[in-house]
Short mmCIF file of C-alpha atoms in Angstrom, two decimals:
data_model
loop_
_atom_site.label_atom_id
_atom_site.label_comp_id
_atom_site.label_asym_id
_atom_site.label_seq_id
_atom_site.Cartn_x
_atom_site.Cartn_y
_atom_site.Cartn_z
CA MET A 279 -37.02 15.02 -20.32
CA SER A 280 -35.77 12.17 -22.52
CA ILE A 281 -36.06 8.46 -21.79
CA LYS A 282 -32.29 8.37 -21.41
CA SER A 283 -32.40 11.15 -18.82
CA ILE A 284 -35.18 9.44 -16.85
CA ALA A 285 -33.30 6.13 -16.92
CA ALA A 286 -30.17 7.88 -15.64
CA LYS A 287 -32.09 9.19 -12.61
CA LEU A 288 -33.50 5.76 -11.79
CA PHE A 289 -30.10 4.12 -12.16
CA ALA A 290 -28.54 6.84 -10.00
CA GLN A 291 -30.99 6.12 -7.20
CA LYS A 292 -30.20 2.40 -7.36
CA ILE A 293 -26.43 2.95 -7.23
CA TYR A 294 -26.74 5.45 -4.38
CA LYS A 295 -28.62 2.92 -2.23
CA LYS A 296 -26.06 0.26 -3.06
CA THR A 297 -23.21 2.58 -2.10
CA GLN A 298 -24.78 3.40 1.27
CA VAL A 299 -24.52 -0.23 2.34
CA TRP A 300 -20.72 -0.17 2.46
CA VAL A 301 -20.50 3.53 3.39
CA ASN A 302 -22.36 2.68 6.61
CA ASN A 303 -20.15 -0.35 7.33
CA PRO A 304 -16.64 0.92 6.51
CA VAL A 305 -14.49 -1.19 8.86
CA GLU A 306 -16.31 -4.42 8.07
CA THR A 307 -16.17 -3.64 4.34
CA GLN A 308 -12.38 -3.17 4.45
CA LYS A 309 -11.98 -6.37 6.48
CA LYS A 310 -13.86 -8.33 3.81
CA VAL A 311 -11.76 -6.80 1.03
CA PHE A 312 -8.56 -7.60 2.93
CA LEU A 313 -9.44 -11.24 3.62
CA HIS A 314 -10.57 -11.74 0.01
CA LEU A 315 -7.28 -10.36 -1.35
CA ILE A 316 -5.20 -12.61 0.90
CA LYS A 317 -7.27 -15.67 0.01
CA GLU A 318 -7.12 -15.05 -3.74
CA ALA A 319 -3.35 -14.42 -3.81
CA LYS A 320 -2.05 -16.96 -1.30
CA ASN A 321 -0.85 -19.33 -4.04
CA THR A 322 0.92 -16.66 -6.10
CA GLN A 323 4.68 -16.29 -5.97
CA PHE A 324 4.32 -13.16 -3.86
CA GLY A 325 1.83 -14.87 -1.56
CA LYS A 326 4.17 -17.82 -0.97
CA ASP A 327 7.19 -15.55 -0.45
CA HIS A 328 5.32 -13.63 2.24
CA ASP A 329 3.46 -16.55 3.92
CA PHE A 330 -0.02 -15.40 3.02
CA GLU A 331 -1.23 -18.79 4.27
CA LYS A 332 -0.41 -17.64 7.82
CA ILE A 333 -1.86 -14.13 7.53
CA LYS A 334 -5.13 -13.83 9.47
CA THR A 335 -5.17 -10.18 10.48
CA THR A 336 -4.03 -6.80 9.21
CA THR A 337 -1.38 -6.85 11.95
CA ASP A 338 -0.03 -10.12 10.52
CA PHE A 339 0.03 -8.50 7.10
CA ALA A 340 1.98 -5.45 8.29
CA GLN A 341 4.55 -7.76 9.86
CA GLN A 342 4.86 -10.01 6.80
CA VAL A 343 4.65 -7.48 3.95
CA PRO A 344 6.90 -4.40 4.01
CA VAL A 345 5.90 -1.12 2.40
CA ARG A 346 7.32 -0.91 -1.12
CA ASP A 347 7.34 1.59 -3.92
CA TYR A 348 7.60 0.62 -7.59
CA GLU A 349 11.39 0.30 -7.48
CA ALA A 350 11.19 -2.17 -4.59
CA LEU A 351 8.36 -4.19 -6.20
CA LYS A 352 10.04 -4.15 -9.61
CA PRO A 353 11.66 -7.64 -9.37
CA TYR A 354 8.15 -9.12 -9.18
CA VAL A 355 6.71 -6.78 -11.83
CA ASP A 356 9.56 -7.63 -14.20
CA GLN A 357 8.60 -11.30 -14.00
CA VAL A 358 5.01 -10.43 -14.90
CA VAL A 359 6.16 -8.19 -17.77
CA ASN A 360 8.34 -11.01 -19.06
CA GLY A 361 5.28 -13.26 -19.34
CA ALA A 362 5.32 -15.26 -16.10
CA GLU A 363 1.98 -16.18 -14.50
CA ASN A 364 0.75 -16.25 -10.89
CA ILE A 365 3.41 -13.85 -9.65
CA LEU A 366 1.57 -10.94 -7.99
CA TRP A 367 -1.99 -12.03 -8.79
CA LYS A 368 -3.67 -15.07 -10.29
CA GLY A 369 -2.82 -15.75 -13.93
CA LYS A 370 -1.66 -12.88 -16.14
CA PRO A 371 -2.94 -9.29 -16.14
CA LEU A 372 -5.28 -8.04 -18.85
CA TYR A 373 -3.24 -4.88 -19.39
CA PHE A 374 -0.22 -2.93 -18.25
CA ALA A 375 -0.81 0.76 -17.61
CA LYS A 376 2.42 2.40 -18.74
CA THR A 377 3.51 5.43 -16.76
CA SER A 378 6.63 7.54 -16.46
CA GLY A 379 9.18 6.18 -13.97
CA THR A 380 11.85 7.94 -11.96
CA THR A 381 14.99 5.82 -11.76
CA SER A 382 13.85 2.77 -13.69
CA GLY A 383 12.41 4.32 -16.84
CA ALA A 384 8.85 3.32 -17.74
CA LYS A 385 6.67 1.79 -15.05
CA TYR A 386 4.30 -1.07 -15.90
CA ILE A 387 1.31 -1.20 -13.55
CA PRO A 388 -0.77 -4.40 -13.92
CA LEU A 389 -4.51 -4.25 -14.51
CA THR A 390 -6.39 -7.53 -14.02
CA LYS A 391 -9.83 -8.81 -14.93
CA GLU A 392 -10.72 -8.30 -11.25
CA SER A 393 -9.39 -4.74 -10.98
CA MET A 394 -10.40 -3.26 -14.33
CA PRO A 395 -14.18 -3.14 -13.70
CA TYR A 396 -13.65 -0.99 -10.60
CA HIS A 397 -11.93 1.72 -12.66
CA ILE A 398 -14.97 1.90 -14.95
CA GLU A 399 -17.63 1.65 -12.23
CA ALA A 400 -16.06 4.35 -10.06
CA ALA A 401 -16.04 6.91 -12.88
CA ARG A 402 -19.64 6.01 -13.72
CA ASN A 403 -20.77 6.14 -10.08
CA ALA A 404 -19.25 9.59 -9.57
CA ILE A 405 -21.58 10.94 -12.27
CA LEU A 406 -24.54 8.96 -10.90
CA HIS A 407 -24.00 10.38 -7.42
CA TYR A 408 -24.06 13.85 -8.94
CA ILE A 409 -27.35 13.06 -10.70
CA HIS A 410 -28.85 11.65 -7.48
CA GLU A 411 -27.83 14.68 -5.42
CA THR A 412 -28.73 17.46 -7.87
CA GLY A 413 -31.54 15.89 -9.88
CA LYS A 414 -29.77 17.12 -13.02
CA SER A 415 -29.64 14.51 -15.78
CA ASP A 416 -30.38 16.38 -19.02
CA PHE A 417 -26.66 16.53 -19.75
CA VAL A 418 -26.69 12.83 -20.69
CA ASP A 419 -28.35 13.85 -23.97
CA GLY A 420 -25.55 16.24 -24.90
CA LYS A 421 -22.05 15.61 -26.16
CA MET A 422 -19.33 14.63 -23.67
CA ILE A 423 -15.61 15.03 -24.13
CA PHE A 424 -12.85 13.27 -22.22
CA LEU A 425 -9.37 14.66 -22.86
CA GLN A 426 -7.17 11.62 -22.54
CA GLY A 427 -4.26 9.63 -23.93
CA SER A 428 -4.29 7.66 -27.16
CA PRO A 429 -6.28 4.38 -27.08
CA ILE A 430 -3.73 2.73 -29.39
CA LEU A 431 -2.21 -0.12 -27.38
CA GLU A 432 1.06 -1.98 -27.73
CA GLU A 433 1.62 -5.59 -26.70
CA LYS A 434 4.25 -7.11 -24.44
CA ASN A 435 4.47 -10.88 -24.06
CA GLY A 436 0.78 -11.33 -24.76
CA VAL A 437 -0.41 -8.46 -22.56
CA LYS A 438 -1.63 -5.18 -24.05
CA LEU A 439 -0.19 -1.95 -22.65
CA GLY A 440 -0.83 1.78 -22.90
CA ARG A 441 -1.78 4.82 -20.88
CA LEU A 442 -4.57 4.17 -18.38
CA SER A 443 -6.83 6.76 -20.01
CA GLY A 444 -6.24 5.10 -23.37
CA ILE A 445 -7.08 1.67 -21.95
CA VAL A 446 -10.25 3.00 -20.33
CA ALA A 447 -11.35 4.35 -23.73
CA HIS A 448 -11.92 0.72 -24.77
CA PHE A 449 -14.53 0.31 -22.01
CA VAL A 450 -16.88 3.20 -22.78
CA PRO A 451 -20.45 1.85 -22.41
CA LYS A 452 -22.51 1.55 -25.58
CA TYR A 453 -25.09 4.03 -24.32
CA LEU A 454 -22.38 6.73 -24.28
CA GLN A 455 -20.73 5.90 -27.60
CA LYS A 456 -22.91 8.22 -29.68
CA ASN A 457 -22.43 11.14 -27.27
CA ARG A 458 -18.73 10.72 -26.65
CA MET A 459 -16.08 12.93 -28.25
CA PRO A 460 -13.56 13.28 -29.75
CA SER A 461 -13.74 10.69 -32.51
CA TRP A 462 -11.62 7.57 -32.26
CA GLU A 463 -9.34 8.82 -35.03
CA THR A 464 -8.70 12.14 -33.28
CA ASN A 465 -8.21 10.42 -29.95
CA CYS A 466 -5.44 8.32 -31.53
CA ILE A 467 -3.30 11.36 -32.36
CA GLU A 468 -0.13 11.12 -30.26
CA ASP A 469 1.20 14.70 -30.45
CA TRP A 470 -0.71 16.68 -27.84
CA GLU A 471 -0.78 20.08 -29.57
CA THR A 472 -1.91 18.50 -32.86
CA LYS A 473 -4.53 16.52 -30.96
CA VAL A 474 -5.96 19.54 -29.13
CA ASN A 475 -6.20 21.49 -32.39
CA ALA A 476 -8.06 18.58 -33.98
CA ILE A 477 -10.41 18.34 -30.97
CA VAL A 478 -11.18 22.06 -31.26
CA GLU A 479 -12.13 21.67 -34.93
CA GLU A 480 -14.21 18.59 -34.21
CA THR A 481 -16.12 19.94 -31.22
CA PHE A 482 -16.50 23.65 -31.97
CA ASP A 483 -20.04 23.42 -33.32
CA LYS A 484 -21.25 20.57 -31.10
CA ASP A 485 -23.61 20.68 -28.12
CA MET A 486 -21.02 19.91 -25.42
CA SER A 487 -22.59 19.32 -21.99
CA VAL A 488 -19.80 17.53 -20.07
CA ILE A 489 -16.06 18.14 -20.33
CA SER A 490 -13.49 16.07 -18.45
CA GLY A 491 -9.73 16.13 -18.06
CA ILE A 492 -6.78 17.45 -16.07
CA PRO A 493 -7.44 21.21 -15.53
CA SER A 494 -4.19 22.44 -17.08
CA TRP A 495 -4.86 20.59 -20.34
CA VAL A 496 -8.55 21.47 -20.45
CA GLN A 497 -7.44 25.09 -20.04
CA MET A 498 -5.33 24.76 -23.21
CA TYR A 499 -8.38 23.37 -25.03
CA PHE A 500 -10.56 26.25 -23.79
CA GLU A 501 -8.04 28.88 -24.82
CA LYS A 502 -7.82 27.47 -28.34
CA LEU A 503 -11.64 27.37 -28.56
CA GLN A 504 -11.84 30.98 -27.43
CA GLU A 505 -9.19 31.99 -29.96
CA LYS A 506 -11.13 30.32 -32.76
CA GLY A 507 -14.57 31.56 -31.77
CA GLY A 508 -13.81 34.98 -30.33
CA LYS A 509 -16.19 34.41 -27.40
CA ASN A 510 -16.20 32.60 -24.10
CA ILE A 511 -16.77 28.87 -23.69
CA GLY A 512 -20.21 29.32 -22.16
CA GLU A 513 -21.37 31.02 -25.34
CA ILE A 514 -19.76 28.42 -27.61
CA PHE A 515 -21.21 25.55 -25.56
CA LYS A 516 -24.48 26.92 -24.18
CA ASN A 517 -25.39 23.67 -22.40
CA PHE A 518 -21.97 23.03 -20.86
CA ASN A 519 -22.62 22.80 -17.12
CA LEU A 520 -20.45 19.98 -15.73
CA PHE A 521 -16.66 19.77 -15.51
CA ILE A 522 -15.09 16.51 -14.32
CA TYR A 523 -11.45 16.56 -13.31
CA GLY A 524 -8.72 14.75 -11.43
CA GLY A 525 -4.98 14.67 -11.01
CA VAL A 526 -4.52 18.15 -9.52
CA ASN A 527 -6.36 20.54 -7.23
CA TYR A 528 -8.87 22.59 -9.24
CA GLU A 529 -8.94 25.61 -6.91
CA PRO A 530 -5.87 27.40 -8.33
CA TYR A 531 -7.51 27.15 -11.78
CA ARG A 532 -11.10 27.96 -10.77
CA ALA A 533 -10.98 31.75 -11.29
CA LYS A 534 -9.31 31.34 -14.69
CA PHE A 535 -11.84 28.69 -15.76
CA GLU A 536 -14.84 30.78 -14.70
CA ASN A 537 -13.40 33.67 -16.70
CA LEU A 538 -12.89 31.46 -19.76
CA ILE A 539 -16.36 29.93 -19.44
CA GLY A 540 -18.13 33.14 -18.49
CA ARG A 541 -20.13 31.55 -15.69
CA LYS A 542 -19.83 29.04 -12.89
CA VAL A 543 -20.35 25.37 -13.70
CA ASP A 544 -20.68 22.36 -11.41
CA SER A 545 -17.61 20.17 -11.03
CA ILE A 546 -16.83 16.62 -9.88
CA GLU A 547 -13.40 15.75 -8.53
CA LEU A 548 -11.98 12.27 -9.11
CA PHE A 549 -8.96 10.49 -7.63
CA PRO A 550 -7.97 7.89 -10.25
CA ALA A 551 -4.52 6.44 -10.86
CA SER A 552 -3.05 3.55 -12.79
CA GLU A 553 -2.81 1.71 -9.46
CA GLY A 554 -6.51 2.07 -8.71
CA PHE A 555 -9.53 4.37 -8.54
CA PHE A 556 -9.48 5.58 -4.95
CA ALA A 557 -12.14 8.23 -4.45
CA TYR A 558 -14.62 10.60 -6.03
CA GLN A 559 -16.61 13.65 -4.96
CA ASP A 560 -20.02 12.38 -3.93
CA LEU A 561 -21.59 15.66 -2.77
CA GLN A 562 -21.38 19.14 -4.26
CA LYS A 563 -21.60 20.99 -0.96
CA GLU A 564 -19.23 18.83 1.11
CA LYS A 565 -15.47 19.07 1.10
CA GLY A 566 -13.44 16.05 -0.02
CA MET A 567 -13.96 12.84 -1.95
CA LEU A 568 -15.60 9.61 -0.79
CA LEU A 569 -12.92 6.96 -0.22
CA LEU A 570 -13.97 3.83 -2.11
CA LEU A 571 -13.70 1.08 0.50
CA ASN A 572 -15.32 -1.70 -1.52
CA GLY A 573 -13.30 -1.30 -4.73
CA GLY A 574 -10.90 -4.24 -4.45
CA ILE A 575 -8.35 -2.12 -2.55
CA PHE A 576 -7.20 -2.52 1.06
CA TYR A 577 -5.93 0.77 2.46
CA GLU A 578 -3.26 1.48 5.03
CA PHE A 579 -2.10 4.91 6.15
CA ILE A 580 1.24 6.08 7.53
CA LYS A 581 1.63 9.52 9.10
CA SER A 582 3.81 11.60 6.81
CA ASP A 583 6.04 12.83 9.60
CA GLU A 584 6.68 9.21 10.65
CA PHE A 585 7.11 7.79 7.16
CA HIS A 586 10.91 7.88 7.19
CA LEU A 587 11.15 6.02 10.50
CA GLU A 588 12.51 2.48 10.34
CA ASN A 589 9.19 0.86 11.26
CA PRO A 590 6.33 3.39 11.17
CA LYS A 591 2.87 2.39 12.35
CA ARG A 592 0.45 1.43 9.59
CA TYR A 593 -3.10 2.57 10.38
CA THR A 594 -6.22 0.94 8.97
CA ILE A 595 -9.46 2.75 8.17
CA GLY A 596 -10.90 2.52 11.68
CA GLU A 597 -7.78 4.11 13.20
CA VAL A 598 -7.33 7.28 11.15
CA ALA A 599 -7.90 10.82 12.43
CA LEU A 600 -9.07 14.07 10.87
CA ASN A 601 -6.62 16.56 9.32
CA VAL A 602 -3.53 14.36 9.66
CA ASN A 603 -1.25 14.07 6.63
CA TYR A 604 -1.01 10.35 5.70
CA VAL A 605 1.01 8.52 3.07
CA LEU A 606 -1.46 6.31 1.18
CA ILE A 607 -0.50 2.60 1.11
CA ILE A 608 -2.55 0.15 -0.98
CA SER A 609 -2.92 -3.57 -1.60
CA THR A 610 -5.08 -4.45 -4.60
CA ASN A 611 -6.71 -7.11 -6.73
CA ALA A 612 -4.20 -6.18 -9.44
CA GLY A 613 -1.36 -7.54 -7.28
CA LEU A 614 0.11 -4.47 -5.62
CA TRP A 615 0.98 -5.24 -2.00
CA GLY A 616 1.84 -2.74 0.70
CA TYR A 617 2.37 -0.36 -2.19
CA ASN A 618 3.29 3.30 -1.72
CA ILE A 619 1.78 5.21 -4.64
CA GLY A 620 3.50 8.41 -3.50
CA ASP A 621 0.36 10.43 -2.71
CA THR A 622 -0.48 11.93 0.66
CA VAL A 623 -4.05 12.40 1.85
CA GLN A 624 -5.96 13.99 4.71
CA PHE A 625 -9.34 12.94 6.07
CA VAL A 626 -11.84 15.79 6.18
CA SER A 627 -14.71 13.53 7.31
CA LEU A 628 -14.88 10.19 9.12
CA LYS A 629 -18.63 9.63 8.67
CA PRO A 630 -18.39 8.86 5.81
CA TYR A 631 -14.66 8.66 5.10
CA ARG A 632 -13.83 11.57 2.80
CA ILE A 633 -10.33 12.62 1.81
CA ILE A 634 -8.47 15.36 0.05
CA VAL A 635 -5.18 14.78 -1.77
CA SER A 636 -2.65 16.88 0.16
CA GLY A 637 0.40 16.29 -2.05
CA ARG A 638 3.14 13.85 -2.92
CA ILE A 639 5.52 12.35 -0.36
CA LYS A 640 8.37 13.11 -2.79
CA HIS A 641 7.05 16.58 -3.63
CA TYR A 642 7.77 18.80 -0.67
CA ILE A 643 10.13 21.50 0.48
CA SER A 644 12.15 20.84 3.58
CA ALA A 645 15.50 22.36 2.73
CA PHE A 646 15.53 23.94 6.21
CA GLY A 647 13.20 21.57 8.11
CA GLU A 648 10.00 23.41 7.12
CA HIS A 649 8.12 20.33 5.74
CA VAL A 650 5.97 22.33 3.30
CA ILE A 651 3.49 20.19 1.34
CA GLY A 652 1.38 20.73 -1.77
CA LYS A 653 -1.89 21.45 0.03
CA GLU A 654 -0.24 24.29 1.95
CA VAL A 655 1.08 26.15 -1.09
CA GLU A 656 -2.21 25.71 -2.94
CA SER A 657 -4.22 26.99 0.03
CA ALA A 658 -1.86 29.94 0.54
CA LEU A 659 -2.13 30.99 -3.11
CA GLN A 660 -5.90 30.61 -3.06
CA GLU A 661 -6.14 32.82 0.03
CA ALA A 662 -3.85 35.47 -1.52
CA ILE A 663 -5.90 35.84 -4.72
CA LEU A 664 -9.29 35.78 -2.97
CA GLY A 665 -11.18 38.98 -3.69
CA THR A 666 -8.65 40.17 -6.30
CA THR A 667 -8.64 40.16 -10.09
CA ILE A 668 -5.46 38.06 -10.15
CA ARG A 669 -5.74 34.88 -12.19
CA ILE A 670 -3.12 32.14 -12.28
CA ASN A 671 -2.40 29.79 -15.18
CA GLU A 672 0.18 27.61 -13.45
CA PHE A 673 2.75 27.70 -10.65
CA THR A 674 5.44 25.75 -8.82
CA VAL A 675 7.66 26.43 -5.80
CA ALA A 676 11.32 25.64 -5.09
CA PRO A 677 13.89 26.67 -2.48
CA GLN A 678 16.68 29.11 -3.25
CA ILE A 679 19.40 27.90 -0.90
CA THR A 680 22.33 29.96 -2.22
CA PRO A 681 21.11 33.45 -3.21
CA THR A 682 23.71 35.94 -4.39
CA THR A 683 22.73 38.24 -1.52
CA GLY A 684 20.74 37.92 1.68
CA LEU A 685 19.06 34.97 3.35
CA PRO A 686 17.74 31.87 1.52
CA TYR A 687 14.07 31.88 0.52
CA HIS A 688 11.26 29.99 -1.16
CA GLU A 689 10.85 31.07 -4.78
CA TRP A 690 7.39 30.92 -6.34
CA PHE A 691 7.31 30.69 -10.14
CA ILE A 692 3.92 31.90 -11.36
CA GLU A 693 2.49 32.18 -14.85
CA TYR A 694 -0.26 34.81 -14.70
CA GLU A 695 -3.35 35.34 -16.76
CA ASN A 696 -4.04 38.57 -14.88
CA GLU A 697 -1.05 39.97 -13.03
CA PRO A 698 -1.30 41.71 -9.64
CA GLN A 699 -1.22 45.49 -9.69
CA ASP A 700 1.23 45.42 -6.79
CA SER A 701 3.55 42.39 -6.96
CA VAL A 702 5.18 43.20 -3.60
CA THR A 703 1.84 43.24 -1.78
CA PHE A 704 0.80 40.01 -3.52
CA ALA A 705 4.03 38.23 -2.49
CA GLN A 706 3.48 39.47 1.06
CA ALA A 707 -0.07 38.09 1.05
CA ILE A 708 1.16 34.65 -0.03
CA ASP A 709 3.90 34.75 2.60
CA ASN A 710 1.43 35.68 5.34
CA ALA A 711 -0.85 32.83 4.29
CA MET A 712 2.07 30.39 4.23
CA ARG A 713 3.09 31.41 7.75
CA LYS A 714 -0.43 30.63 8.96
CA GLN A 715 -0.40 27.29 7.11
CA ASN A 716 2.95 26.02 8.35
CA MET A 717 4.37 26.82 11.78
CA TYR A 718 7.84 25.54 10.85
CA TYR A 719 8.01 28.00 7.96
CA ASP A 720 6.87 30.78 10.29
CA ASP A 721 9.57 29.87 12.83
CA LEU A 722 12.24 30.06 10.11
CA ILE A 723 11.06 33.52 9.04
CA VAL A 724 10.90 34.75 12.65
CA GLY A 725 14.31 33.22 13.39
CA LYS A 726 15.80 34.88 10.31
CA VAL A 727 16.86 31.56 8.81
CA LEU A 728 14.73 32.39 5.74
CA GLN A 729 13.68 35.68 4.25
CA LYS A 730 10.14 36.17 2.94
CA LEU A 731 9.26 34.34 -0.24
CA VAL A 732 10.04 35.73 -3.68
CA VAL A 733 7.62 35.58 -6.63
CA THR A 734 9.18 35.18 -10.08
CA PRO A 735 6.84 35.63 -13.10
CA VAL A 736 7.04 33.01 -15.88
CA VAL A 737 6.46 33.87 -19.55
CA LYS A 738 3.14 33.05 -21.19
CA ASN A 739 2.96 29.28 -21.91
CA GLY A 740 6.23 28.84 -20.04
CA PHE A 741 5.01 25.75 -18.22
CA GLN A 742 3.67 24.20 -21.43
CA ASP A 743 7.03 24.87 -23.09
CA TYR A 744 8.81 23.20 -20.18
CA MET A 745 6.58 20.10 -20.36
CA LYS A 746 7.10 19.95 -24.12
CA SER A 747 10.88 20.18 -23.67
CA ILE A 748 10.90 17.08 -21.46
CA GLY A 749 8.45 15.16 -23.67
CA LYS A 750 5.54 15.28 -21.22
CA LEU A 751 3.09 17.69 -22.84
CA GLY A 752 -0.53 16.63 -22.39
CA GLY A 753 -2.11 13.34 -21.37
CA GLN A 754 -2.00 12.65 -17.63
CA ASN A 755 1.22 14.59 -17.05
CA LYS A 756 1.20 17.50 -14.62
CA ILE A 757 3.58 19.99 -13.04
CA PRO A 758 4.57 19.24 -9.42
CA ARG A 759 3.37 22.01 -7.15
CA LEU A 760 6.69 22.05 -5.32
CA SER A 761 10.04 20.28 -5.14
CA ASN A 762 13.02 20.23 -2.82
CA ASP A 763 15.46 21.13 -5.60
CA ARG A 764 15.62 23.47 -8.60
CA LYS A 765 15.65 20.96 -11.46
CA ILE A 766 12.29 22.15 -12.80
CA VAL A 767 12.54 25.87 -12.15
CA ASP A 768 16.01 26.15 -13.66
CA LEU A 769 14.43 25.24 -17.02
CA LEU A 770 11.53 27.71 -16.80
CA LYS A 771 11.72 30.94 -18.79
CA ARG A 772 11.45 34.00 -16.56
CA LYS A 773 9.45 36.97 -17.71
#
């Protein structure tokens, strides 16, 4: 065991003990974060506009500060982008994380000197918790690859901006610099296909031990490696034993990955976003990710089925319940206040507080009142392929409201690696699983409002071609699991 490996174990033990302090005092920890945020921002423009001086409790805050998404907060963000100081947070931000917007074009999410360290520490601590739990630390001596956006940054009124993953690349600790891949030059390539090809050439003969990225894009990397080497990834990288991912649920990809790799490898799930680093998987054998309650973020939760009410109740950490679908609302030391990031979560543990990401509040199907969410379609598909040789590359679901014949239905667009021998039986298995997942969907089938779902195969690389056609191939971009319209599926190529 190397000195570096031994040091990693000792550091992991230290961080674990430090984490347990706030894990065992969750409500008090969130109260301290909340009061600190209010105190630090009371003299900002936002703080003055919302009487932060008078806010003493979370109830006061909920009354003074409405829930906003980016569009609603944009008048304040625009002032910050235009160079104004002390608007949402003290001074000016260090960076803007640039993301794709919906109605307003690009979104500029501020990152401050207070918020930025938490992004770095959370990613580091996720790995340290893994080391502490498993005792495995030899991988720190191998090469590590992080598939991410370009680290080349632009500048806007004195503030640098870029993709979050590109910004984070500037904060890689010195002790990882020699191990980290790809090279800076390769990482700066903008075109995703060109970049992946370059990464394959650069890493093919290296001792890769850790690979990290969004599953769909890591899959592309693996397939290109396999094509070049003519053997599975586990043979190419004999010491590859840890996959770190975030952004989407790994389960629909797991069977395909294990086939590509040729063996099972440990994995760590992360929940990062431009708006904050919210959670990471702290135990291999427990479901869910540890919600980071001391990371400069105050959390509120609104029940998804109450979200569209005029004044829904906002729950704090001590008030949440297990297995309820909540819209995640955050207030942060980057100056986001009562901010709806669009993700929905469910608590799978309250001691400690662990969550799963259940979907997006805007990504759902309720064309007939069925309220189907991302977690349900992922779980149904996982159940349907269990014990079969079927492997899925990618999928999405949309309603078909006006079929040429028969009742409306949910249409599942699936790109297979291994197709089912009997497509009718497979579709039936998904439908049965969906009916168990969602009682509203079941009622609509029983009541003959909907017919059973239809599976439509998509051509090989059809989803990649779609993402390329809309200029979102690679990086942090991902396919929505489901949508309430057919804008995506109408552009997919059927088999």
